[in-house]
Short mmCIF file of C-alpha atoms (C1' of nucleotides) in Angstrom, two decimals:
data_model
loop_
_atom_site.label_atom_id
_atom_site.label_comp_id
_atom_site.label_asym_id
_atom_site.label_seq_id
_atom_site.Cartn_x
_atom_site.Cartn_y
_atom_site.Cartn_z
CA MET C 1 -6.66 -32.62 30.48
CA PRO C 2 -9.61 -30.22 30.84
CA HIS C 3 -11.40 -31.71 27.86
CA THR C 4 -11.67 -35.34 28.95
CA SER C 5 -14.95 -37.02 29.83
CA PRO C 6 -16.50 -35.87 33.10
CA ASP C 7 -16.16 -39.34 34.63
CA ALA C 8 -12.57 -39.95 33.49
CA LEU C 9 -11.34 -38.88 36.93
CA TRP C 10 -12.65 -42.12 38.40
CA ALA C 11 -11.44 -44.49 35.67
CA ALA C 12 -8.84 -46.02 37.97
CA VAL C 13 -11.24 -46.73 40.83
CA GLU C 14 -11.83 -50.45 41.40
CA PRO C 15 -14.01 -52.42 41.81
CA GLU C 16 -16.61 -51.16 39.40
CA ALA C 17 -19.37 -50.87 41.99
CA SER C 18 -17.15 -48.64 44.06
CA ARG C 19 -16.69 -46.38 41.04
CA ARG C 20 -20.43 -46.31 40.36
CA MET C 21 -20.95 -45.15 43.94
CA LEU C 22 -18.51 -42.28 43.39
CA VAL C 23 -20.15 -41.20 40.16
CA GLY C 24 -23.59 -41.41 41.73
CA ALA C 25 -22.43 -39.41 44.74
CA VAL C 26 -20.95 -36.69 42.53
CA ASP C 27 -24.22 -36.40 40.59
CA ALA C 28 -26.34 -36.32 43.72
CA PHE C 29 -24.12 -33.91 45.65
CA ALA C 30 -23.93 -31.59 42.64
CA GLU C 31 -27.70 -31.62 42.05
CA ARG C 32 -28.98 -31.33 45.61
CA GLY C 33 -26.00 -30.67 47.85
CA TYR C 34 -24.29 -32.98 50.33
CA HIS C 35 -26.75 -32.60 53.20
CA ALA C 36 -29.82 -33.07 51.04
CA THR C 37 -28.43 -36.26 49.55
CA THR C 38 -29.21 -39.55 51.31
CA THR C 39 -27.05 -42.64 51.33
CA ARG C 40 -30.06 -44.47 49.91
CA ASP C 41 -30.08 -42.09 46.95
CA ILE C 42 -26.40 -42.68 46.22
CA ALA C 43 -26.81 -46.44 46.46
CA ALA C 44 -29.84 -46.38 44.18
CA ARG C 45 -27.92 -44.43 41.53
CA ALA C 46 -25.26 -47.15 41.66
CA GLY C 47 -27.97 -49.80 41.31
CA LEU C 48 -27.24 -51.33 44.73
CA SER C 49 -28.84 -51.63 48.13
CA PRO C 50 -28.31 -48.93 50.80
CA ALA C 51 -25.96 -51.16 52.77
CA ALA C 52 -23.63 -51.66 49.79
CA LEU C 53 -22.26 -48.16 50.28
CA TYR C 54 -20.65 -49.31 53.52
CA VAL C 55 -18.95 -52.25 51.83
CA HIS C 56 -16.83 -49.75 49.88
CA TYR C 57 -16.72 -46.62 52.04
CA PRO C 58 -16.71 -46.16 55.79
CA SER C 59 -19.17 -43.25 55.67
CA LYS C 60 -21.01 -40.77 53.50
CA ALA C 61 -18.46 -38.16 54.54
CA ALA C 62 -15.60 -40.36 53.27
CA LEU C 63 -17.21 -40.35 49.83
CA LEU C 64 -17.35 -36.57 49.85
CA ALA C 65 -13.75 -36.41 51.05
CA GLN C 66 -12.55 -38.60 48.20
CA ILE C 67 -14.44 -36.52 45.63
CA SER C 68 -13.13 -33.27 47.07
CA SER C 69 -9.57 -34.52 47.32
CA THR C 70 -9.45 -35.98 43.81
CA GLY C 71 -11.13 -32.91 42.38
CA HIS C 72 -8.79 -30.45 44.07
CA GLU C 73 -5.76 -32.47 43.02
CA ALA C 74 -6.93 -32.50 39.42
CA ALA C 75 -7.51 -28.75 39.45
CA LEU C 76 -4.09 -28.07 40.93
CA ALA C 77 -2.38 -30.40 38.45
CA LEU C 78 -4.11 -28.63 35.59
CA VAL C 79 -3.05 -25.19 36.81
CA GLU C 80 0.55 -26.24 37.37
CA ALA C 81 0.70 -27.89 33.94
CA ALA C 82 -0.61 -24.74 32.28
CA VAL C 83 1.91 -22.58 34.13
CA ALA C 84 4.72 -24.89 32.98
CA ARG C 85 3.53 -24.79 29.39
CA GLY C 86 3.56 -21.00 29.06
CA THR C 87 6.77 -19.22 28.11
CA ASP C 88 5.90 -15.75 29.41
CA PRO C 89 3.57 -14.45 32.15
CA VAL C 90 0.80 -13.33 29.80
CA GLU C 91 0.73 -16.63 27.92
CA ARG C 92 0.84 -18.50 31.24
CA LEU C 93 -2.17 -16.57 32.55
CA ARG C 94 -4.08 -17.21 29.34
CA LEU C 95 -3.35 -20.94 29.47
CA VAL C 96 -4.23 -21.23 33.15
CA VAL C 97 -7.54 -19.41 32.76
CA ALA C 98 -8.50 -21.24 29.57
CA ASP C 99 -7.87 -24.66 31.14
CA PHE C 100 -9.29 -23.78 34.55
CA VAL C 101 -12.49 -22.44 33.02
CA ALA C 102 -12.86 -25.32 30.56
CA TRP C 103 -12.33 -27.80 33.39
CA HIS C 104 -15.02 -26.15 35.51
CA ALA C 105 -17.40 -26.40 32.54
CA THR C 106 -16.59 -29.96 31.50
CA HIS C 107 -16.51 -31.20 35.08
CA HIS C 108 -19.15 -28.83 36.38
CA ARG C 109 -20.71 -31.48 38.61
CA ILE C 110 -17.43 -32.38 40.27
CA ALA C 111 -16.47 -28.72 40.39
CA ARG C 112 -19.76 -27.89 42.11
CA VAL C 113 -18.93 -30.32 44.89
CA VAL C 114 -15.32 -29.14 45.05
CA GLN C 115 -16.24 -25.47 45.26
CA TYR C 116 -19.43 -25.47 47.29
CA GLU C 117 -19.22 -28.41 49.70
CA LEU C 118 -15.94 -27.52 51.40
CA GLY C 119 -17.86 -26.69 54.57
CA ALA C 120 -19.41 -30.16 54.72
CA LEU C 121 -16.01 -31.88 54.84
CA PRO C 122 -14.63 -33.39 58.05
CA ASP C 123 -11.89 -31.23 59.56
CA ASP C 124 -8.88 -33.19 58.32
CA ALA C 125 -10.21 -33.57 54.79
CA ARG C 126 -11.04 -29.88 54.67
CA ALA C 127 -7.52 -28.97 55.75
CA HIS C 128 -6.14 -31.04 52.87
CA SER C 129 -8.41 -29.38 50.32
CA VAL C 130 -7.75 -25.90 51.68
CA ALA C 131 -4.01 -26.46 51.31
CA LEU C 132 -4.47 -27.44 47.67
CA ARG C 133 -6.61 -24.36 47.10
CA ARG C 134 -3.89 -22.13 48.45
CA ARG C 135 -1.41 -23.63 45.99
CA ILE C 136 -3.82 -22.92 43.12
CA GLU C 137 -4.25 -19.32 44.24
CA GLY C 138 -0.51 -19.01 44.79
CA ALA C 139 0.28 -20.15 41.25
CA VAL C 140 -2.03 -17.57 39.70
CA GLU C 141 -0.84 -14.84 42.03
CA ALA C 142 2.79 -15.59 41.15
CA THR C 143 1.96 -15.45 37.45
CA VAL C 144 0.38 -12.02 37.81
CA ALA C 145 3.21 -10.79 40.04
CA ASP C 146 5.74 -11.99 37.44
CA GLY C 147 3.86 -10.15 34.74
CA VAL C 148 3.82 -6.92 36.71
CA ARG C 149 7.53 -7.24 37.47
CA ALA C 150 8.27 -7.84 33.78
CA GLU C 151 6.06 -4.84 32.97
CA VAL C 152 3.81 -6.83 30.64
CA MET C 153 0.89 -6.53 33.07
CA THR C 154 -0.49 -3.86 35.38
CA ALA C 155 -2.27 -4.84 38.58
CA PRO C 156 -2.53 -2.83 41.78
CA ASP C 157 -2.51 -5.95 43.90
CA PRO C 158 -1.63 -9.35 42.35
CA ARG C 159 -3.23 -11.28 45.21
CA ARG C 160 -6.61 -9.64 44.86
CA VAL C 161 -6.52 -9.67 41.07
CA ALA C 162 -5.58 -13.36 41.05
CA ARG C 163 -8.53 -14.08 43.32
CA ALA C 164 -10.83 -12.20 40.95
CA VAL C 165 -9.50 -14.14 37.96
CA LEU C 166 -10.11 -17.44 39.74
CA SER C 167 -13.62 -16.30 40.72
CA LEU C 168 -14.47 -16.17 37.05
CA GLY C 169 -13.62 -19.87 36.67
CA ILE C 170 -15.10 -21.02 39.96
CA ASP C 171 -18.44 -19.37 39.29
CA VAL C 172 -18.70 -21.26 36.00
CA ALA C 173 -19.37 -24.38 38.06
CA ARG C 174 -22.42 -22.67 39.57
CA TRP C 175 -24.20 -21.72 36.37
CA TYR C 176 -22.80 -23.97 33.64
CA ASP C 177 -25.39 -26.05 31.83
CA PRO C 178 -24.15 -28.54 29.21
CA ALA C 179 -27.47 -28.10 27.39
CA GLY C 180 -26.63 -24.42 26.89
CA ARG C 181 -24.76 -22.97 23.96
CA ASP C 182 -21.34 -22.63 25.62
CA SER C 183 -18.69 -25.21 24.81
CA PRO C 184 -16.02 -25.57 27.50
CA ALA C 185 -13.24 -24.70 25.04
CA ALA C 186 -14.99 -21.58 23.71
CA LEU C 187 -15.74 -20.42 27.23
CA GLY C 188 -12.11 -20.98 28.19
CA ALA C 189 -10.92 -18.92 25.22
CA LEU C 190 -13.30 -16.05 25.99
CA TYR C 191 -12.36 -15.99 29.67
CA ALA C 192 -8.64 -16.11 28.84
CA ASP C 193 -9.14 -12.91 26.86
CA LEU C 194 -11.12 -11.32 29.69
CA ALA C 195 -8.40 -12.23 32.18
CA ALA C 196 -5.70 -10.80 29.93
CA ARG C 197 -7.65 -7.58 29.77
CA MET C 198 -8.09 -7.52 33.55
CA VAL C 199 -4.31 -7.40 33.98
CA GLY C 200 -3.87 -4.83 31.26
CA ALA C 201 -2.19 -7.18 28.79
CA ALA C 202 -2.59 -6.53 25.06
CA PRO C 203 -5.23 -8.52 23.18
CA GLU C 204 -4.34 -11.66 21.23
CA GLY C 205 -7.44 -13.44 19.99
CA GLY C 206 -8.99 -10.01 20.30
CA THR C 207 -12.34 -10.07 22.12
CA GLN C 208 -13.49 -7.59 19.48
CA MET K 1 -27.67 1.28 49.85
CA PRO K 2 -24.83 -1.21 49.62
CA HIS K 3 -23.13 0.19 52.69
CA THR K 4 -25.90 -0.17 55.25
CA SER K 5 -25.74 -2.60 58.17
CA PRO K 6 -26.11 -6.28 57.20
CA ASP K 7 -29.34 -6.59 59.17
CA ALA K 8 -30.91 -3.36 57.89
CA LEU K 9 -32.89 -5.37 55.34
CA TRP K 10 -35.10 -6.73 58.12
CA ALA K 11 -35.61 -3.48 60.03
CA ALA K 12 -39.27 -3.30 59.01
CA VAL K 13 -40.12 -6.84 60.07
CA GLU K 14 -42.48 -6.99 63.06
CA PRO K 15 -42.84 -8.31 65.69
CA GLU K 16 -39.30 -8.34 66.98
CA ALA K 17 -39.21 -12.10 67.56
CA SER K 18 -40.14 -12.65 63.96
CA ARG K 19 -37.19 -10.48 62.90
CA ARG K 20 -34.83 -12.35 65.22
CA MET K 21 -35.92 -15.59 63.53
CA LEU K 22 -35.06 -14.15 60.12
CA VAL K 23 -31.65 -12.94 61.23
CA GLY K 24 -30.91 -16.26 62.91
CA ALA K 25 -32.00 -18.15 59.82
CA VAL K 26 -29.77 -16.04 57.57
CA ASP K 27 -26.78 -16.69 59.82
CA ALA K 28 -27.46 -20.42 60.04
CA PHE K 29 -28.22 -20.91 56.34
CA ALA K 30 -25.10 -18.93 55.39
CA GLU K 31 -22.83 -20.87 57.76
CA ARG K 32 -24.07 -24.42 57.23
CA GLY K 33 -26.49 -24.33 54.34
CA TYR K 34 -30.27 -24.71 54.34
CA HIS K 35 -30.42 -28.49 54.60
CA ALA K 36 -27.86 -28.71 57.40
CA THR K 37 -29.74 -26.14 59.44
CA THR K 38 -32.43 -27.36 61.83
CA THR K 39 -35.51 -25.48 62.91
CA ARG K 40 -34.29 -26.01 66.48
CA ASP K 41 -31.07 -24.19 65.60
CA ILE K 42 -32.88 -21.20 64.15
CA ALA K 43 -35.20 -20.98 67.16
CA ALA K 44 -32.26 -21.21 69.55
CA ARG K 45 -30.48 -18.33 67.79
CA ALA K 46 -33.64 -16.27 68.26
CA GLY K 47 -33.73 -17.27 71.94
CA LEU K 48 -37.03 -19.11 71.60
CA SER K 49 -38.40 -22.63 71.72
CA PRO K 50 -38.52 -24.78 68.56
CA ALA K 51 -42.26 -24.37 68.25
CA ALA K 52 -42.05 -20.57 68.22
CA LEU K 53 -40.83 -20.69 64.63
CA TYR K 54 -44.26 -21.91 63.55
CA VAL K 55 -46.00 -19.03 65.27
CA HIS K 56 -44.37 -16.66 62.79
CA TYR K 57 -43.73 -18.79 59.70
CA PRO K 58 -45.63 -21.71 58.22
CA SER K 59 -42.48 -23.70 57.50
CA LYS K 60 -38.70 -23.68 57.37
CA ALA K 61 -38.97 -23.31 53.59
CA ALA K 62 -41.09 -20.16 53.99
CA LEU K 63 -38.27 -18.57 55.97
CA LEU K 64 -35.84 -19.35 53.16
CA ALA K 65 -38.30 -18.01 50.60
CA GLN K 66 -38.62 -14.70 52.43
CA ILE K 67 -34.85 -14.32 52.72
CA SER K 68 -34.32 -15.17 49.06
CA SER K 69 -37.08 -12.90 47.88
CA THR K 70 -36.03 -9.90 49.97
CA GLY K 71 -32.39 -10.43 49.05
CA HIS K 72 -33.05 -10.68 45.32
CA GLU K 73 -35.28 -7.62 45.40
CA ALA K 74 -32.59 -5.61 47.19
CA ALA K 75 -29.96 -6.69 44.67
CA LEU K 76 -32.16 -5.77 41.73
CA ALA K 77 -33.07 -2.40 43.24
CA LEU K 78 -29.40 -1.67 43.76
CA VAL K 79 -28.51 -2.53 40.17
CA GLU K 80 -31.34 -0.50 38.72
CA ALA K 81 -30.48 2.48 40.91
CA ALA K 82 -26.85 2.33 39.77
CA VAL K 83 -27.88 2.15 36.12
CA ALA K 84 -30.11 5.20 36.60
CA ARG K 85 -27.33 7.15 38.27
CA GLY K 86 -24.77 6.71 35.47
CA THR K 87 -24.77 9.14 32.57
CA ASP K 88 -22.90 6.98 30.03
CA PRO K 89 -22.46 3.20 29.58
CA VAL K 90 -18.96 3.03 31.06
CA GLU K 91 -19.90 5.01 34.16
CA ARG K 92 -23.05 2.92 34.51
CA LEU K 93 -21.06 -0.31 34.40
CA ARG K 94 -18.61 1.01 36.98
CA LEU K 95 -21.40 2.06 39.34
CA VAL K 96 -23.27 -1.22 38.96
CA VAL K 97 -20.18 -3.34 39.62
CA ALA K 98 -18.98 -1.19 42.51
CA ASP K 99 -22.35 -1.36 44.28
CA PHE K 100 -23.07 -5.00 43.40
CA VAL K 101 -19.68 -6.12 44.72
CA ALA K 102 -19.87 -3.95 47.84
CA TRP K 103 -23.34 -5.31 48.56
CA HIS K 104 -22.15 -8.91 48.25
CA ALA K 105 -19.35 -8.12 50.71
CA THR K 106 -21.40 -6.17 53.25
CA HIS K 107 -24.31 -8.61 53.05
CA HIS K 108 -22.22 -11.69 52.40
CA ARG K 109 -24.36 -13.87 54.65
CA ILE K 110 -27.59 -12.88 52.95
CA ALA K 111 -25.86 -13.05 49.56
CA ARG K 112 -24.64 -16.56 50.33
CA VAL K 113 -28.21 -17.70 50.86
CA VAL K 114 -29.42 -15.76 47.82
CA GLN K 115 -26.77 -17.17 45.50
CA TYR K 116 -26.30 -20.72 46.75
CA GLU K 117 -29.65 -21.87 48.12
CA LEU K 118 -31.77 -21.25 45.04
CA GLY K 119 -32.11 -25.00 44.56
CA ALA K 120 -33.56 -25.47 48.04
CA LEU K 121 -36.48 -23.11 47.33
CA PRO K 122 -40.01 -24.40 46.72
CA ASP K 123 -40.94 -24.19 43.02
CA ASP K 124 -43.02 -20.99 43.15
CA ALA K 125 -40.51 -19.11 45.26
CA ARG K 126 -37.70 -20.22 42.97
CA ALA K 127 -39.57 -18.97 39.93
CA HIS K 128 -39.92 -15.56 41.57
CA SER K 129 -36.22 -15.35 42.39
CA VAL K 130 -35.16 -16.60 38.97
CA ALA K 131 -37.24 -13.87 37.33
CA LEU K 132 -35.50 -11.21 39.44
CA ARG K 133 -32.12 -12.70 38.53
CA ARG K 134 -32.93 -12.40 34.86
CA ARG K 135 -33.70 -8.72 35.29
CA ILE K 136 -30.34 -8.20 36.99
CA GLU K 137 -28.51 -9.97 34.18
CA GLY K 138 -30.57 -8.09 31.61
CA ALA K 139 -29.64 -4.72 33.09
CA VAL K 140 -25.93 -5.46 32.94
CA GLU K 141 -26.19 -6.98 29.49
CA ALA K 142 -28.02 -3.89 28.21
CA THR K 143 -25.35 -1.64 29.69
CA VAL K 144 -22.59 -3.54 27.91
CA ALA K 145 -24.56 -3.66 24.65
CA ASP K 146 -25.12 0.11 24.87
CA GLY K 147 -21.41 0.64 25.39
CA VAL K 148 -20.52 -1.48 22.37
CA ARG K 149 -23.08 0.35 20.23
CA ALA K 150 -21.68 3.71 21.36
CA GLU K 151 -18.18 2.39 20.62
CA VAL K 152 -16.92 3.09 24.12
CA MET K 153 -16.64 -0.63 24.89
CA THR K 154 -15.58 -3.73 22.98
CA ALA K 155 -17.15 -7.10 23.79
CA PRO K 156 -17.61 -10.06 21.47
CA ASP K 157 -20.81 -11.07 23.19
CA PRO K 158 -22.50 -8.71 25.69
CA ARG K 159 -24.55 -11.54 27.22
CA ARG K 160 -21.55 -13.69 28.06
CA VAL K 161 -19.42 -10.76 29.17
CA ALA K 162 -22.22 -9.49 31.42
CA ARG K 163 -22.46 -12.92 32.99
CA ALA K 164 -18.70 -12.92 33.63
CA VAL K 165 -18.87 -9.47 35.21
CA LEU K 166 -21.67 -10.60 37.52
CA SER K 167 -19.70 -13.74 38.40
CA LEU K 168 -17.06 -11.53 39.91
CA GLY K 169 -19.58 -10.05 42.32
CA ILE K 170 -21.47 -13.24 43.07
CA ASP K 171 -18.32 -15.13 43.96
CA VAL K 172 -17.46 -12.47 46.53
CA ALA K 173 -20.27 -13.89 48.66
CA ARG K 174 -18.49 -17.25 48.69
CA TRP K 175 -15.12 -16.12 49.99
CA TYR K 176 -15.68 -12.77 51.69
CA ASP K 177 -14.58 -12.66 55.30
CA PRO K 178 -15.27 -9.44 57.24
CA ALA K 179 -12.22 -10.24 59.40
CA GLY K 180 -10.06 -10.01 56.26
CA ARG K 181 -8.41 -6.87 54.96
CA ASP K 182 -10.94 -6.03 52.22
CA SER K 183 -13.46 -3.30 52.87
CA PRO K 184 -16.64 -3.58 50.79
CA ALA K 185 -16.08 -0.14 49.26
CA ALA K 186 -12.44 -0.79 48.32
CA LEU K 187 -13.38 -4.14 46.81
CA GLY K 188 -16.16 -2.48 44.83
CA ALA K 189 -13.75 0.13 43.48
CA LEU K 190 -11.17 -2.48 42.47
CA TYR K 191 -13.75 -4.66 40.76
CA ALA K 192 -15.26 -1.67 38.95
CA ASP K 193 -11.84 -1.08 37.42
CA LEU K 194 -11.46 -4.75 36.51
CA ALA K 195 -14.90 -4.75 34.87
CA ALA K 196 -14.09 -1.61 32.89
CA ARG K 197 -10.95 -3.31 31.63
CA MET K 198 -12.90 -6.45 30.71
CA VAL K 199 -15.02 -4.43 28.31
CA GLY K 200 -12.03 -2.54 26.91
CA ALA K 201 -12.95 0.79 28.46
CA ALA K 202 -10.16 3.23 29.33
CA PRO K 203 -8.98 3.38 32.92
CA GLU K 204 -10.26 5.98 35.36
CA GLY K 205 -9.13 5.29 38.91
CA GLY K 206 -6.29 3.51 37.22
CA THR K 207 -5.65 -0.02 38.53
CA GLN K 208 -1.98 0.75 37.94
"C1'" DG R 1 -63.92 -0.81 88.61
"C1'" DG R 2 -64.57 -5.78 88.49
"C1'" DG R 3 -65.49 -9.72 86.03
"C1'" DC R 4 -65.08 -12.03 81.50
"C1'" DC R 5 -63.70 -13.09 77.13
"C1'" DT R 6 -60.55 -12.59 73.10
"C1'" DT R 7 -56.19 -12.38 71.07
"C1'" DG R 8 -51.35 -12.93 70.10
"C1'" DA R 9 -47.03 -14.87 71.62
"C1'" DC R 10 -45.07 -18.58 73.36
"C1'" DT R 11 -43.85 -23.53 75.17
"C1'" DA R 12 -43.58 -28.70 76.76
"C1'" DA R 13 -44.27 -32.74 74.91
"C1'" DG R 14 -44.28 -35.63 71.45
"C1'" DC R 15 -45.81 -37.82 66.73
"C1'" DG R 16 -44.55 -39.97 62.54
"C1'" DC R 17 -40.97 -40.33 59.56
"C1'" DT R 18 -36.30 -40.36 57.67
"C1'" DT R 19 -31.59 -40.46 58.46
"C1'" DG R 20 -26.72 -42.66 58.64
"C1'" DC R 21 -25.17 -46.71 59.82
"C1'" DT R 22 -24.98 -51.85 61.74
"C1'" DT R 23 -25.88 -56.60 62.09
"C1'" DA R 24 -26.54 -61.11 60.59
"C1'" DC R 25 -26.74 -63.57 56.95
"C1'" DC R 26 -26.34 -65.12 51.99
"C1'" DT R 27 -23.92 -66.15 47.55
"C1'" DC R 28 -20.59 -66.98 44.43
"C1'" DC R 29 -15.94 -67.51 42.66
"C1'" DG R 30 -10.81 -68.84 42.82
"C1'" DC Q 1 -13.81 -73.31 51.81
"C1'" DG Q 2 -12.54 -68.66 52.73
"C1'" DG Q 3 -13.09 -64.14 51.64
"C1'" DA Q 4 -14.99 -60.39 48.90
"C1'" DG Q 5 -19.27 -58.43 47.53
"C1'" DG Q 6 -23.79 -58.04 48.44
"C1'" DT Q 7 -28.52 -57.81 50.96
"C1'" DA Q 8 -32.83 -57.63 54.23
"C1'" DA Q 9 -34.01 -55.92 58.23
"C1'" DG Q 10 -33.75 -52.79 61.55
"C1'" DC Q 11 -31.75 -49.61 65.35
"C1'" DA Q 12 -30.98 -45.15 67.62
"C1'" DA Q 13 -31.06 -40.53 66.78
"C1'" DG Q 14 -32.66 -36.55 64.88
"C1'" DC Q 15 -35.81 -34.32 61.80
"C1'" DG Q 16 -39.97 -30.97 60.56
"C1'" DC Q 17 -43.96 -30.05 62.36
"C1'" DT Q 18 -48.39 -30.48 65.52
"C1'" DT Q 19 -51.05 -30.45 69.58
"C1'" DA Q 20 -52.83 -28.77 73.62
"C1'" DG Q 21 -52.12 -25.70 76.66
"C1'" DT Q 22 -50.15 -21.31 79.51
"C1'" DC Q 23 -49.99 -16.49 80.12
"C1'" DA Q 24 -50.08 -11.50 79.80
"C1'" DA Q 25 -52.36 -7.54 77.55
"C1'" DG Q 26 -56.32 -5.36 75.97
"C1'" DG Q 27 -61.24 -4.50 75.01
"C1'" DC Q 28 -65.98 -4.42 76.72
"C1'" DC Q 29 -70.29 -4.44 79.17
"C1'" DC Q 30 -72.74 -3.57 83.27
#
DNA sequence: GGGCCTTGACTAAGCGCTTGCTTACCTCCG
DNA sequence: CGGAGGTAAGCAAGCGCTTAGTCAAGGCCC
């Protein structure tokens, strides 16, 4: 899932013009931020007139809400799938971090909006996204707590360590540049090693 | 340095109204973002009329530029001071991370502007801040590279690992809430341990 | 010391422009 | 021919910033 095309999230959105609006909004919000983006800019990126936005969405904020909601749901689904795939806490943490980081690199534009435009959301939409975020944090925290209980990890405080591990992935959205020399998969592998080290788990790939 | 009052950075700014504008702008930019903040809002926080802003600053962007510049300079000074204080690479890394993280917690409003409003800066101001950022990254990268050379650290790629270590601190600015249960100093100590683990250095405080 | 001018800090009013969004209308396809 | 998709034109509100002016504090000359 983390290695699909950046726009694959919107493949099911119909009609096509409505999808183009979403893609254009993601690009614009990620580049300049929600408040600095005009509805005219979004419409122009979709190749339509300013008024066309309101044929498909009731407001600019509704566009942001849909992007944030879809993005958060995708991130949560990815984390829960990784947790389910792993057979022990250390492997689970490695899989979660590798996929979470790779997703934030591949979908860095969507991730930018997801991570940094929470405050621009209307109240109800923000509450929905915040709830999904808590489930993501909870899944990682539980993985670390399991590892400590099974004595395959050491962490003074699973909640705080889980938050630090997630910070690593979230911050990728801020700096990632697809023109740079980091592939999402390689970055995910490196960060999985770093996370394993953070919880005192033995090396696997190495990070030598 | 990282444990001073959040507003201590502006203590030297005169006259007083000019300083109140800066503090108000930091608060507003941190809460809502640069583009969502109006000049009327900043002036109101300083207890002055909208036009008073232009008595002290040529533009809204100039206010942002001063905040970004001062903030970046403080962060660089803090990193360089920590590097100078440490006597070996591992201690240096611990000191840098502890202070960098504590600073991002204590000054989370300034740090928010510094880290997330780079794109809103005019070109020349952005170039200045970007140059300071590179020196911060360079200092951490050199510390990790020194540690690997001295065989007291293991890291596959000092540049990427340094970036990950800094991500930990930068992301603190995003989520830190002074009403929460994390003191800047305790957070710095925890993250220093996590960073030491990331580079394969033996524990000190423990993180058990 | 009294009159006079300069200076720095500040404001009321408002200009020109851009914003999110609406209205009235058009077009094309099943 | 009805409804979905689209547009040209424009409205009200809010934006960054300017203008023209007030006012108190301080210097200065006779």
